[in-house]
Amino acid sequence: MLETGLHEAKILLPNTDDMTAFSIVACDQFTSELDYWKKLESQVKGKKTALDLVLPEIYLSETDKKVPIINENIDKYLSNGSFTELPKGFILTVRKTPFVERRIGLVATIDLEKYEYSKKSSALIRSTEGTIEERIPPRLKIRKNASCEFPHIMILCDDEKREIIENLYKNRDKLTKVYDFELNMGGGHIEGYFVEDYMPVLEAFSHLLDEDRLVKKYGSADKFAFAVGDGNHSLATAKTHWNNVKETLSDTEREIHPARFALAEIVNIYDEGIYFEPIFRFVNGIDKEKFLSGLKGIDGGKIGVYANGYTKTQQIDGKNALPQGILAVDEYIKNFITENGGEVDYIHGEKNLTDLVDKNENSVGIFFEKMDKNDLFRYVSQSGALPRKTFSMGENVEKRYYLEGRKIK
């Protein structure tokens, strides 16, 4: 059986009668929408909730104050019986969202020794977008003293025959259902099934690395097993943490230490519930007219520009295609802010972007086209990681909700 970097895990599940209150959306969503998080806080107040255990990135500036409280909460939840630890295995997830009828995935661990986030990596597990090193330190403050992880990471596999995760779904009636509930804040519905017989699943994934198949799909025998879809910076933080921890360990300890592994949900890129949406740019606190004037000279490919007071979206057509067009626009935004001030945020959903621009007079929104998901593995294999924030797997409410956990100490 070929090594893929995928492994079984002892997964923690919340021990609560109100799973809806416990499970919350990924921390890197709604980063410019404080009202969302305030409403969520009011809904889950006084209940067991993952909001006690993670740091929404809208509060990232308060990291030093909030992280000790989060770590204390994790330890309290562990000690008071708030979690049940399952035997080694996987969890099959079945998610319904407001936009798709079904998306299925497999919660497992990946070996961080088999993962790299450099732009042009040959690792078994690779980033699909550029990693900003400056984003790792504040996240590392959260992880380095945490007893457990509660990930929002989603990792893609390239199983065009749909024979692995899909077969588990077809036979889910033979599995033990471990949860079934409505997600809060419009996230849809989720079911989970425990997969105890994990070895056949690992073997099936290893066949995706057969040399003939790789040459046919990617043009070379490139051992490329998994691509990071969501949570790139969280996974890069886990990698950095592991690199720090392993320096203190013996060779034997390094083989089995729990920090060497990271929990994630594996999803087939061919799943009907997986679709790519562009991630838009919200540039705020700027001289709008100056920004728009300079933007006209940038070849971002086909982009849309929305500004408060403009009656319609302006289309700018350039020769650049994805992802070169995004690189050009991001470089322009970076240089403009450096010289003139302002800030940029990355927004999911056209209405979310236009609403933000309408509420902020000195702001501009930039729309990009959608990337074809079927091009992802071949592109990353041949050219390396895409520019950061090139695509999103669905809308913000469709992102992975925190639910499963795992001890990392």
mmCIF file of C-alpha atoms in Angstrom:
data_model
loop_
_atom_site.group_PDB
_atom_site.id
_atom_site.type_symbol
_atom_site.label_atom_id
_atom_site.label_comp_id
_atom_site.label_asym_id
_atom_site.label_seq_id
_atom_site.Cartn_x
_atom_site.Cartn_y
_atom_site.Cartn_z
ATOM 1 C CA MET A 1 0.000 0.000 0.000
ATOM 2 C CA LEU A 2 1.482 3.330 -1.076
ATOM 3 C CA GLU A 3 1.888 6.108 1.493
ATOM 4 C CA THR A 4 -0.592 8.956 0.944
ATOM 5 C CA GLY A 5 -0.213 10.918 4.180
ATOM 6 C CA LEU A 6 -3.752 10.029 5.288
ATOM 7 C CA HIS A 7 -4.356 8.326 8.646
ATOM 8 C CA GLU A 8 -7.105 7.220 11.007
ATOM 9 C CA ALA A 9 -7.766 9.196 14.204
ATOM 10 C CA LYS A 10 -9.242 9.029 17.690
ATOM 11 C CA ILE A 11 -11.869 11.705 17.180
ATOM 12 C CA LEU A 12 -13.528 13.727 19.934
ATOM 13 C CA LEU A 13 -17.239 14.493 19.644
ATOM 14 C CA PRO A 14 -19.115 16.916 21.906
ATOM 15 C CA ASN A 15 -21.171 15.298 24.643
ATOM 16 C CA THR A 16 -24.208 17.579 24.554
ATOM 17 C CA ASP A 17 -27.931 17.519 23.882
ATOM 18 C CA ASP A 18 -27.628 20.706 21.812
ATOM 19 C CA MET A 19 -25.243 20.023 18.935
ATOM 20 C CA THR A 20 -26.687 23.019 17.092
ATOM 21 C CA ALA A 21 -25.288 25.361 19.727
ATOM 22 C CA PHE A 22 -21.934 23.603 19.827
ATOM 23 C CA SER A 23 -21.109 23.588 16.123
ATOM 24 C CA ILE A 24 -20.158 26.974 14.625
ATOM 25 C CA VAL A 25 -18.835 28.153 11.277
ATOM 26 C CA ALA A 26 -15.109 28.434 10.430
ATOM 27 C CA CYS A 27 -13.323 31.269 12.223
ATOM 28 C CA ASP A 28 -12.112 32.881 8.981
ATOM 29 C CA GLN A 29 -15.613 33.695 7.741
ATOM 30 C CA PHE A 30 -17.612 36.941 8.126
ATOM 31 C CA THR A 31 -14.388 38.766 9.009
ATOM 32 C CA SER A 32 -15.917 42.178 8.280
ATOM 33 C CA GLU A 33 -19.375 41.402 9.675
ATOM 34 C CA LEU A 34 -19.400 41.843 13.447
ATOM 35 C CA ASP A 35 -23.206 41.550 13.528
ATOM 36 C CA TYR A 36 -22.937 37.882 12.489
ATOM 37 C CA TRP A 37 -20.695 36.995 15.436
ATOM 38 C CA LYS A 38 -22.714 39.049 17.937
ATOM 39 C CA LYS A 39 -25.896 37.270 16.866
ATOM 40 C CA LEU A 40 -24.159 33.890 17.162
ATOM 41 C CA GLU A 41 -22.876 34.785 20.633
ATOM 42 C CA SER A 42 -26.388 35.569 21.802
ATOM 43 C CA GLN A 43 -27.725 32.277 20.406
ATOM 44 C CA VAL A 44 -25.171 30.047 22.149
ATOM 45 C CA LYS A 45 -24.720 31.968 25.406
ATOM 46 C CA GLY A 46 -24.656 29.654 28.418
ATOM 47 C CA LYS A 47 -24.388 26.493 26.301
ATOM 48 C CA LYS A 48 -21.538 24.164 25.374
ATOM 49 C CA THR A 49 -20.186 25.660 22.187
ATOM 50 C CA ALA A 50 -17.109 25.619 19.976
ATOM 51 C CA LEU A 51 -17.248 29.414 20.190
ATOM 52 C CA ASP A 52 -15.550 28.935 23.577
ATOM 53 C CA LEU A 53 -12.750 26.956 21.934
ATOM 54 C CA VAL A 54 -11.760 28.917 18.814
ATOM 55 C CA LEU A 55 -10.955 32.528 17.924
ATOM 56 C CA PRO A 56 -13.063 34.127 15.176
ATOM 57 C CA GLU A 57 -10.664 36.138 13.041
ATOM 58 C CA ILE A 58 -12.750 39.266 13.392
ATOM 59 C CA TYR A 59 -11.188 39.335 16.899
ATOM 60 C CA LEU A 60 -7.656 38.544 15.743
ATOM 61 C CA SER A 61 -6.386 41.859 17.135
ATOM 62 C CA GLU A 62 -7.365 40.590 20.599
ATOM 63 C CA THR A 63 -5.362 37.364 20.295
ATOM 64 C CA ASP A 64 -3.151 37.932 23.343
ATOM 65 C CA LYS A 65 -6.162 38.524 25.576
ATOM 66 C CA LYS A 66 -8.412 35.777 24.255
ATOM 67 C CA VAL A 67 -6.002 32.863 23.702
ATOM 68 C CA PRO A 68 -5.394 32.047 27.407
ATOM 69 C CA ILE A 69 -9.160 31.975 27.931
ATOM 70 C CA ILE A 70 -9.612 29.656 24.947
ATOM 71 C CA ASN A 71 -6.945 27.243 26.202
ATOM 72 C CA GLU A 72 -8.500 27.275 29.663
ATOM 73 C CA ASN A 73 -11.903 26.512 28.136
ATOM 74 C CA ILE A 74 -10.481 23.579 26.157
ATOM 75 C CA ASP A 75 -8.964 22.069 29.297
ATOM 76 C CA LYS A 76 -12.228 22.583 31.194
ATOM 77 C CA TYR A 77 -14.254 20.896 28.444
ATOM 78 C CA LEU A 78 -11.835 17.960 28.460
ATOM 79 C CA SER A 79 -11.906 17.526 32.228
ATOM 80 C CA ASN A 80 -15.652 17.858 32.786
ATOM 81 C CA GLY A 81 -16.752 15.182 30.320
ATOM 82 C CA SER A 82 -17.858 17.501 27.521
ATOM 83 C CA PHE A 83 -16.280 15.205 24.910
ATOM 84 C CA THR A 84 -16.482 11.537 24.001
ATOM 85 C CA GLU A 85 -13.394 10.033 22.344
ATOM 86 C CA LEU A 86 -14.186 7.487 19.629
ATOM 87 C CA PRO A 87 -11.944 4.498 18.785
ATOM 88 C CA LYS A 88 -9.543 4.844 15.858
ATOM 89 C CA GLY A 89 -11.362 5.434 12.592
ATOM 90 C CA PHE A 90 -12.934 8.076 10.351
ATOM 91 C CA ILE A 91 -16.197 9.977 10.336
ATOM 92 C CA LEU A 92 -18.223 10.151 7.137
ATOM 93 C CA THR A 93 -19.951 13.539 6.960
ATOM 94 C CA VAL A 94 -23.071 14.312 4.945
ATOM 95 C CA ARG A 95 -23.772 18.039 4.660
ATOM 96 C CA LYS A 96 -26.768 19.849 3.220
ATOM 97 C CA THR A 97 -26.437 23.608 2.699
ATOM 98 C CA PRO A 98 -28.745 26.362 1.453
ATOM 99 C CA PHE A 99 -27.022 25.980 -1.930
ATOM 100 C CA VAL A 100 -26.406 22.244 -2.387
ATOM 101 C CA GLU A 101 -28.489 19.210 -1.543
ATOM 102 C CA ARG A 102 -25.515 17.073 -0.479
ATOM 103 C CA ARG A 103 -21.764 17.238 0.093
ATOM 104 C CA ILE A 104 -19.984 14.236 1.546
ATOM 105 C CA GLY A 105 -16.603 14.087 3.212
ATOM 106 C CA LEU A 106 -14.354 12.011 5.421
ATOM 107 C CA VAL A 107 -12.867 13.341 8.665
ATOM 108 C CA ALA A 108 -9.364 11.916 9.136
ATOM 109 C CA THR A 109 -5.851 13.054 9.992
ATOM 110 C CA ILE A 110 -3.032 13.944 7.654
ATOM 111 C CA ASP A 111 0.660 13.521 8.363
ATOM 112 C CA LEU A 112 2.251 16.958 8.508
ATOM 113 C CA GLU A 113 5.559 15.413 7.473
ATOM 114 C CA LYS A 114 3.888 14.737 4.105
ATOM 115 C CA TYR A 115 2.573 18.307 3.712
ATOM 116 C CA GLU A 116 4.328 21.424 2.430
ATOM 117 C CA TYR A 117 2.934 24.888 1.766
ATOM 118 C CA SER A 118 5.706 26.267 -0.450
ATOM 119 C CA LYS A 119 4.516 27.537 -3.840
ATOM 120 C CA LYS A 120 6.156 24.793 -5.897
ATOM 121 C CA SER A 121 5.990 21.696 -3.718
ATOM 122 C CA SER A 122 6.413 18.027 -4.583
ATOM 123 C CA ALA A 123 4.910 16.798 -1.302
ATOM 124 C CA LEU A 124 2.053 14.308 -1.166
ATOM 125 C CA ILE A 125 -0.163 17.012 0.357
ATOM 126 C CA ARG A 126 0.070 20.550 -1.066
ATOM 127 C CA SER A 127 -1.356 24.012 -0.725
ATOM 128 C CA THR A 128 -3.489 25.281 -3.576
ATOM 129 C CA GLU A 129 -2.887 28.948 -2.798
ATOM 130 C CA GLY A 130 -0.022 31.119 -1.685
ATOM 131 C CA THR A 131 0.682 31.224 2.047
ATOM 132 C CA ILE A 132 1.329 34.546 3.773
ATOM 133 C CA GLU A 133 3.935 33.849 6.429
ATOM 134 C CA GLU A 134 2.813 36.846 8.539
ATOM 135 C CA ARG A 135 -0.562 35.191 9.086
ATOM 136 C CA ILE A 136 0.967 32.218 10.898
ATOM 137 C CA PRO A 137 2.311 33.774 14.172
ATOM 138 C CA PRO A 138 -1.044 34.907 15.644
ATOM 139 C CA ARG A 139 -2.560 31.517 14.832
ATOM 140 C CA LEU A 140 0.475 29.800 16.320
ATOM 141 C CA LYS A 141 -0.226 31.542 19.628
ATOM 142 C CA ILE A 142 -3.533 29.707 19.696
ATOM 143 C CA ARG A 143 -2.200 26.256 18.791
ATOM 144 C CA LYS A 144 1.077 26.040 20.672
ATOM 145 C CA ASN A 145 -0.496 25.636 24.138
ATOM 146 C CA ALA A 146 -3.815 24.094 23.108
ATOM 147 C CA SER A 147 -4.620 20.576 24.299
ATOM 148 C CA CYS A 148 -6.938 19.918 21.347
ATOM 149 C CA GLU A 149 -7.559 21.022 17.794
ATOM 150 C CA PHE A 150 -10.957 21.775 16.267
ATOM 151 C CA PRO A 151 -10.266 22.236 12.562
ATOM 152 C CA HIS A 152 -12.157 23.870 9.732
ATOM 153 C CA ILE A 153 -9.684 22.457 7.192
ATOM 154 C CA MET A 154 -11.075 20.825 4.044
ATOM 155 C CA ILE A 155 -8.741 18.849 1.791
ATOM 156 C CA LEU A 156 -9.507 17.715 -1.742
ATOM 157 C CA CYS A 157 -8.828 14.360 -3.343
ATOM 158 C CA ASP A 158 -8.971 13.695 -7.091
ATOM 159 C CA ASP A 159 -11.083 10.543 -7.381
ATOM 160 C CA GLU A 160 -12.740 10.889 -10.781
ATOM 161 C CA LYS A 161 -14.323 7.425 -10.512
ATOM 162 C CA ARG A 162 -15.976 8.379 -7.211
ATOM 163 C CA GLU A 163 -15.143 5.015 -5.684
ATOM 164 C CA ILE A 164 -13.886 5.861 -2.190
ATOM 165 C CA ILE A 165 -15.890 8.351 -0.113
ATOM 166 C CA GLU A 166 -18.923 7.825 -2.316
ATOM 167 C CA ASN A 167 -18.896 4.075 -1.660
ATOM 168 C CA LEU A 168 -18.896 4.730 2.071
ATOM 169 C CA TYR A 169 -21.913 6.957 1.580
ATOM 170 C CA LYS A 170 -23.753 4.281 -0.412
ATOM 171 C CA ASN A 171 -23.190 1.832 2.442
ATOM 172 C CA ARG A 172 -23.792 4.272 5.302
ATOM 173 C CA ASP A 173 -26.686 2.172 6.625
ATOM 174 C CA LYS A 174 -24.007 -0.307 7.791
ATOM 175 C CA LEU A 175 -22.235 2.415 9.785
ATOM 176 C CA THR A 176 -23.076 3.851 13.215
ATOM 177 C CA LYS A 177 -24.641 7.303 13.029
ATOM 178 C CA VAL A 178 -22.917 9.586 15.551
ATOM 179 C CA TYR A 179 -24.715 12.872 14.894
ATOM 180 C CA ASP A 180 -27.631 14.330 12.940
ATOM 181 C CA PHE A 181 -28.723 17.946 13.482
ATOM 182 C CA GLU A 182 -29.413 21.407 12.085
ATOM 183 C CA LEU A 183 -26.494 23.840 11.902
ATOM 184 C CA ASN A 184 -27.003 27.307 13.347
ATOM 185 C CA MET A 185 -26.957 30.649 11.493
ATOM 186 C CA GLY A 186 -28.284 29.197 8.234
ATOM 187 C CA GLY A 187 -25.570 26.559 7.771
ATOM 188 C CA GLY A 188 -27.944 23.772 6.748
ATOM 189 C CA HIS A 189 -27.943 20.211 8.103
ATOM 190 C CA ILE A 190 -25.243 17.646 8.880
ATOM 191 C CA GLU A 191 -25.059 13.912 9.585
ATOM 192 C CA GLY A 192 -22.050 11.873 10.683
ATOM 193 C CA TYR A 193 -21.272 8.143 10.540
ATOM 194 C CA PHE A 194 -18.387 6.377 12.280
ATOM 195 C CA VAL A 195 -16.105 4.345 9.973
ATOM 196 C CA GLU A 196 -14.380 1.742 12.128
ATOM 197 C CA ASP A 197 -12.988 -0.422 9.302
ATOM 198 C CA TYR A 198 -10.468 2.124 8.064
ATOM 199 C CA MET A 199 -7.754 -0.009 6.422
ATOM 200 C CA PRO A 200 -9.688 -0.693 3.168
ATOM 201 C CA VAL A 201 -10.297 3.038 2.857
ATOM 202 C CA LEU A 202 -6.606 3.852 3.231
ATOM 203 C CA GLU A 203 -5.765 1.222 0.631
ATOM 204 C CA ALA A 204 -8.303 2.675 -1.803
ATOM 205 C CA PHE A 205 -6.742 6.133 -1.483
ATOM 206 C CA SER A 206 -3.297 4.677 -2.163
ATOM 207 C CA HIS A 207 -4.466 3.487 -5.599
ATOM 208 C CA LEU A 208 -4.912 7.131 -6.619
ATOM 209 C CA LEU A 209 -1.102 7.256 -6.752
ATOM 210 C CA ASP A 210 -0.731 4.497 -9.345
ATOM 211 C CA GLU A 211 1.889 5.741 -11.806
ATOM 212 C CA ASP A 212 -0.069 5.120 -15.013
ATOM 213 C CA ARG A 213 -3.036 7.059 -13.649
ATOM 214 C CA LEU A 214 -0.875 10.009 -12.600
ATOM 215 C CA VAL A 215 0.815 10.285 -15.997
ATOM 216 C CA LYS A 216 -2.542 10.199 -17.748
ATOM 217 C CA LYS A 217 -4.100 12.865 -15.490
ATOM 218 C CA TYR A 218 -1.252 15.270 -14.827
ATOM 219 C CA GLY A 219 1.270 14.565 -17.583
ATOM 220 C CA SER A 220 3.860 13.098 -15.206
ATOM 221 C CA ALA A 221 4.189 10.545 -12.402
ATOM 222 C CA ASP A 222 3.845 13.349 -9.842
ATOM 223 C CA LYS A 223 2.968 11.839 -6.434
ATOM 224 C CA PHE A 224 0.214 14.308 -5.601
ATOM 225 C CA ALA A 225 -2.380 12.818 -3.238
ATOM 226 C CA PHE A 226 -4.264 15.724 -1.653
ATOM 227 C CA ALA A 227 -4.757 19.459 -2.206
ATOM 228 C CA VAL A 228 -5.741 21.898 0.522
ATOM 229 C CA GLY A 229 -9.121 23.414 -0.307
ATOM 230 C CA ASP A 230 -10.009 25.451 2.807
ATOM 231 C CA GLY A 231 -7.997 26.327 5.894
ATOM 232 C CA ASN A 232 -4.637 26.752 4.187
ATOM 233 C CA HIS A 233 -3.214 29.055 6.871
ATOM 234 C CA SER A 234 -4.564 26.909 9.702
ATOM 235 C CA LEU A 235 -2.809 23.878 8.243
ATOM 236 C CA ALA A 236 0.385 25.880 7.688
ATOM 237 C CA THR A 237 0.189 26.861 11.366
ATOM 238 C CA ALA A 238 -0.165 23.202 12.383
ATOM 239 C CA LYS A 239 2.920 22.433 10.287
ATOM 240 C CA THR A 240 4.915 25.229 11.924
ATOM 241 C CA HIS A 241 3.836 24.060 15.372
ATOM 242 C CA TRP A 242 4.908 20.509 14.572
ATOM 243 C CA ASN A 243 8.286 21.697 13.292
ATOM 244 C CA ASN A 244 8.809 23.432 16.640
ATOM 245 C CA VAL A 245 7.609 20.479 18.736
ATOM 246 C CA LYS A 246 9.643 17.822 16.949
ATOM 247 C CA GLU A 247 12.894 19.595 17.793
ATOM 248 C CA THR A 248 12.279 18.577 21.422
ATOM 249 C CA LEU A 249 11.582 14.896 20.648
ATOM 250 C CA SER A 250 13.560 11.730 20.064
ATOM 251 C CA ASP A 251 13.287 9.934 16.723
ATOM 252 C CA THR A 252 10.905 7.390 18.263
ATOM 253 C CA GLU A 253 8.689 10.081 19.788
ATOM 254 C CA ARG A 254 8.492 11.909 16.463
ATOM 255 C CA GLU A 255 6.860 8.901 14.831
ATOM 256 C CA ILE A 256 3.808 8.889 17.100
ATOM 257 C CA HIS A 257 3.476 12.351 18.641
ATOM 258 C CA PRO A 258 -0.109 13.645 18.131
ATOM 259 C CA ALA A 259 1.099 17.095 17.025
ATOM 260 C CA ARG A 260 2.591 15.450 13.921
ATOM 261 C CA PHE A 261 -0.934 14.988 12.579
ATOM 262 C CA ALA A 262 -3.768 17.387 11.794
ATOM 263 C CA LEU A 263 -7.482 16.665 11.611
ATOM 264 C CA ALA A 264 -9.256 17.619 8.391
ATOM 265 C CA GLU A 265 -12.235 16.743 6.218
ATOM 266 C CA ILE A 266 -11.357 15.032 2.933
ATOM 267 C CA VAL A 267 -13.740 15.793 0.049
ATOM 268 C CA ASN A 268 -13.658 14.555 -3.538
ATOM 269 C CA ILE A 269 -13.274 17.450 -5.959
ATOM 270 C CA TYR A 270 -15.829 15.704 -8.196
ATOM 271 C CA ASP A 271 -18.497 15.750 -5.487
ATOM 272 C CA GLU A 272 -21.580 17.594 -6.769
ATOM 273 C CA GLY A 273 -21.616 19.601 -3.537
ATOM 274 C CA ILE A 274 -18.183 21.075 -4.284
ATOM 275 C CA TYR A 275 -18.220 24.141 -6.480
ATOM 276 C CA PHE A 276 -15.726 26.951 -6.730
ATOM 277 C CA GLU A 277 -16.685 30.554 -6.101
ATOM 278 C CA PRO A 278 -14.327 33.481 -6.613
ATOM 279 C CA ILE A 279 -13.148 35.411 -3.575
ATOM 280 C CA PHE A 280 -13.639 39.139 -3.990
ATOM 281 C CA ARG A 281 -11.589 42.091 -2.716
ATOM 282 C CA PHE A 282 -13.022 44.768 -0.421
ATOM 283 C CA VAL A 283 -10.685 47.760 -0.283
ATOM 284 C CA ASN A 284 -11.658 50.260 2.429
ATOM 285 C CA GLY A 285 -10.430 53.555 3.869
ATOM 286 C CA ILE A 286 -9.090 54.840 0.561
ATOM 287 C CA ASP A 287 -9.309 57.763 -1.837
ATOM 288 C CA LYS A 288 -11.849 56.056 -4.045
ATOM 289 C CA GLU A 289 -11.352 58.133 -7.182
ATOM 290 C CA LYS A 290 -7.568 57.794 -7.035
ATOM 291 C CA PHE A 291 -7.838 54.045 -6.529
ATOM 292 C CA LEU A 292 -10.250 53.600 -9.443
ATOM 293 C CA SER A 293 -8.151 55.756 -11.727
ATOM 294 C CA GLY A 294 -5.053 53.649 -11.123
ATOM 295 C CA LEU A 295 -6.973 50.396 -11.413
ATOM 296 C CA LYS A 296 -7.916 51.203 -15.003
ATOM 297 C CA GLY A 297 -4.276 50.736 -15.980
ATOM 298 C CA ILE A 298 -4.047 47.244 -14.465
ATOM 299 C CA ASP A 299 -4.638 44.111 -16.533
ATOM 300 C CA GLY A 300 -6.643 41.998 -14.139
ATOM 301 C CA GLY A 301 -8.362 40.059 -16.865
ATOM 302 C CA LYS A 302 -12.129 40.278 -16.742
ATOM 303 C CA ILE A 303 -13.024 41.924 -13.438
ATOM 304 C CA GLY A 304 -15.980 43.841 -12.080
ATOM 305 C CA VAL A 305 -15.645 47.010 -10.014
ATOM 306 C CA TYR A 306 -18.293 48.261 -7.604
ATOM 307 C CA ALA A 307 -18.131 51.539 -5.710
ATOM 308 C CA ASN A 308 -20.666 53.359 -3.572
ATOM 309 C CA GLY A 309 -22.452 55.931 -5.700
ATOM 310 C CA TYR A 310 -21.900 54.046 -8.947
ATOM 311 C CA THR A 311 -25.162 52.876 -10.419
ATOM 312 C CA LYS A 312 -23.789 49.703 -11.960
ATOM 313 C CA THR A 313 -20.806 47.419 -11.902
ATOM 314 C CA GLN A 314 -18.100 48.440 -14.357
ATOM 315 C CA GLN A 315 -16.472 45.671 -16.377
ATOM 316 C CA ILE A 316 -12.756 45.854 -17.109
ATOM 317 C CA ASP A 317 -11.550 43.420 -19.754
ATOM 318 C CA GLY A 318 -7.864 42.565 -19.959
ATOM 319 C CA LYS A 319 -5.772 39.911 -21.659
ATOM 320 C CA ASN A 320 -4.702 38.189 -18.457
ATOM 321 C CA ALA A 321 -6.521 35.000 -17.531
ATOM 322 C CA LEU A 322 -6.841 33.410 -14.111
ATOM 323 C CA PRO A 323 -4.726 33.335 -12.034
ATOM 324 C CA GLN A 324 -2.405 35.974 -13.526
ATOM 325 C CA GLY A 325 -5.160 38.581 -13.437
ATOM 326 C CA ILE A 326 -5.663 38.128 -9.688
ATOM 327 C CA LEU A 327 -1.924 38.481 -9.126
ATOM 328 C CA ALA A 328 -1.919 41.795 -11.020
ATOM 329 C CA VAL A 329 -4.865 43.221 -9.062
ATOM 330 C CA ASP A 330 -3.497 42.070 -5.703
ATOM 331 C CA GLU A 331 -0.148 43.666 -6.463
ATOM 332 C CA TYR A 332 -1.884 46.929 -7.350
ATOM 333 C CA ILE A 333 -3.937 46.861 -4.117
ATOM 334 C CA LYS A 334 -0.830 46.132 -2.037
ATOM 335 C CA ASN A 335 1.156 48.988 -3.589
ATOM 336 C CA PHE A 336 -1.751 51.428 -3.363
ATOM 337 C CA ILE A 337 -2.299 50.748 0.347
ATOM 338 C CA THR A 338 1.433 50.995 1.060
ATOM 339 C CA GLU A 339 1.592 54.410 -0.591
ATOM 340 C CA ASN A 340 -1.821 55.826 0.320
ATOM 341 C CA GLY A 341 -3.221 53.903 3.292
ATOM 342 C CA GLY A 342 -6.316 51.762 3.571
ATOM 343 C CA GLU A 343 -6.965 48.050 4.105
ATOM 344 C CA VAL A 344 -8.126 45.030 2.142
ATOM 345 C CA ASP A 345 -10.399 42.148 3.136
ATOM 346 C CA TYR A 346 -11.430 39.023 1.244
ATOM 347 C CA ILE A 347 -15.158 38.557 0.832
ATOM 348 C CA HIS A 348 -17.368 35.639 -0.213
ATOM 349 C CA GLY A 349 -20.572 36.410 -2.094
ATOM 350 C CA GLU A 350 -21.537 39.288 -4.377
ATOM 351 C CA LYS A 351 -24.245 40.647 -2.075
ATOM 352 C CA ASN A 352 -21.946 40.552 0.954
ATOM 353 C CA LEU A 353 -19.438 42.641 -1.006
ATOM 354 C CA THR A 354 -21.907 45.187 -2.373
ATOM 355 C CA ASP A 355 -23.509 45.586 1.060
ATOM 356 C CA LEU A 356 -20.120 46.323 2.610
ATOM 357 C CA VAL A 357 -19.263 48.859 -0.091
ATOM 358 C CA ASP A 358 -22.649 50.550 0.305
ATOM 359 C CA LYS A 359 -22.050 50.884 4.072
ATOM 360 C CA ASN A 360 -18.533 52.307 3.658
ATOM 361 C CA GLU A 361 -18.259 55.444 1.543
ATOM 362 C CA ASN A 362 -14.498 55.295 1.017
ATOM 363 C CA SER A 363 -14.396 51.761 -0.342
ATOM 364 C CA VAL A 364 -14.330 49.759 -3.563
ATOM 365 C CA GLY A 365 -15.299 46.164 -4.323
ATOM 366 C CA ILE A 366 -13.597 44.053 -6.992
ATOM 367 C CA PHE A 367 -15.175 40.935 -8.513
ATOM 368 C CA PHE A 368 -13.313 38.106 -10.223
ATOM 369 C CA GLU A 369 -14.463 35.308 -12.492
ATOM 370 C CA LYS A 370 -14.956 31.740 -11.304
ATOM 371 C CA MET A 371 -12.218 29.112 -11.642
ATOM 372 C CA ASP A 372 -13.071 25.680 -13.074
ATOM 373 C CA LYS A 373 -12.526 23.164 -10.260
ATOM 374 C CA ASN A 374 -11.537 20.437 -12.735
ATOM 375 C CA ASP A 375 -8.379 22.402 -13.570
ATOM 376 C CA LEU A 376 -7.099 22.548 -9.991
ATOM 377 C CA PHE A 377 -5.001 19.401 -9.556
ATOM 378 C CA ARG A 378 -3.390 19.617 -12.980
ATOM 379 C CA TYR A 379 -2.572 23.318 -12.483
ATOM 380 C CA VAL A 380 -1.025 22.827 -9.033
ATOM 381 C CA SER A 381 0.900 19.765 -10.236
ATOM 382 C CA GLN A 382 2.365 21.634 -13.184
ATOM 383 C CA SER A 383 2.643 25.229 -11.935
ATOM 384 C CA GLY A 384 2.464 25.215 -8.142
ATOM 385 C CA ALA A 385 0.133 27.072 -5.796
ATOM 386 C CA LEU A 386 -2.364 29.651 -7.024
ATOM 387 C CA PRO A 387 -2.379 33.211 -5.710
ATOM 388 C CA ARG A 388 -3.884 33.367 -2.226
ATOM 389 C CA LYS A 389 -7.660 33.770 -2.050
ATOM 390 C CA THR A 390 -8.198 32.718 -5.685
ATOM 391 C CA PHE A 391 -11.251 30.597 -4.998
ATOM 392 C CA SER A 392 -13.593 29.507 -2.264
ATOM 393 C CA MET A 393 -15.396 26.203 -2.062
ATOM 394 C CA GLY A 394 -18.910 27.570 -1.946
ATOM 395 C CA GLU A 395 -20.408 30.423 0.049
ATOM 396 C CA ASN A 396 -19.414 31.424 3.577
ATOM 397 C CA VAL A 397 -22.297 29.575 5.309
ATOM 398 C CA GLU A 398 -21.199 26.401 3.485
ATOM 399 C CA LYS A 399 -17.771 26.383 5.088
ATOM 400 C CA ARG A 400 -16.917 23.596 7.463
ATOM 401 C CA TYR A 401 -18.435 23.999 10.925
ATOM 402 C CA TYR A 402 -16.357 23.121 13.974
ATOM 403 C CA LEU A 403 -17.548 19.821 15.372
ATOM 404 C CA GLU A 404 -14.955 17.056 15.543
ATOM 405 C CA GLY A 405 -11.843 17.532 17.663
ATOM 406 C CA ARG A 406 -8.646 15.681 18.506
ATOM 407 C CA LYS A 407 -6.069 15.779 21.290
ATOM 408 C CA ILE A 408 -2.738 17.175 20.104
ATOM 409 C CA LYS A 409 -0.745 16.862 23.331
#
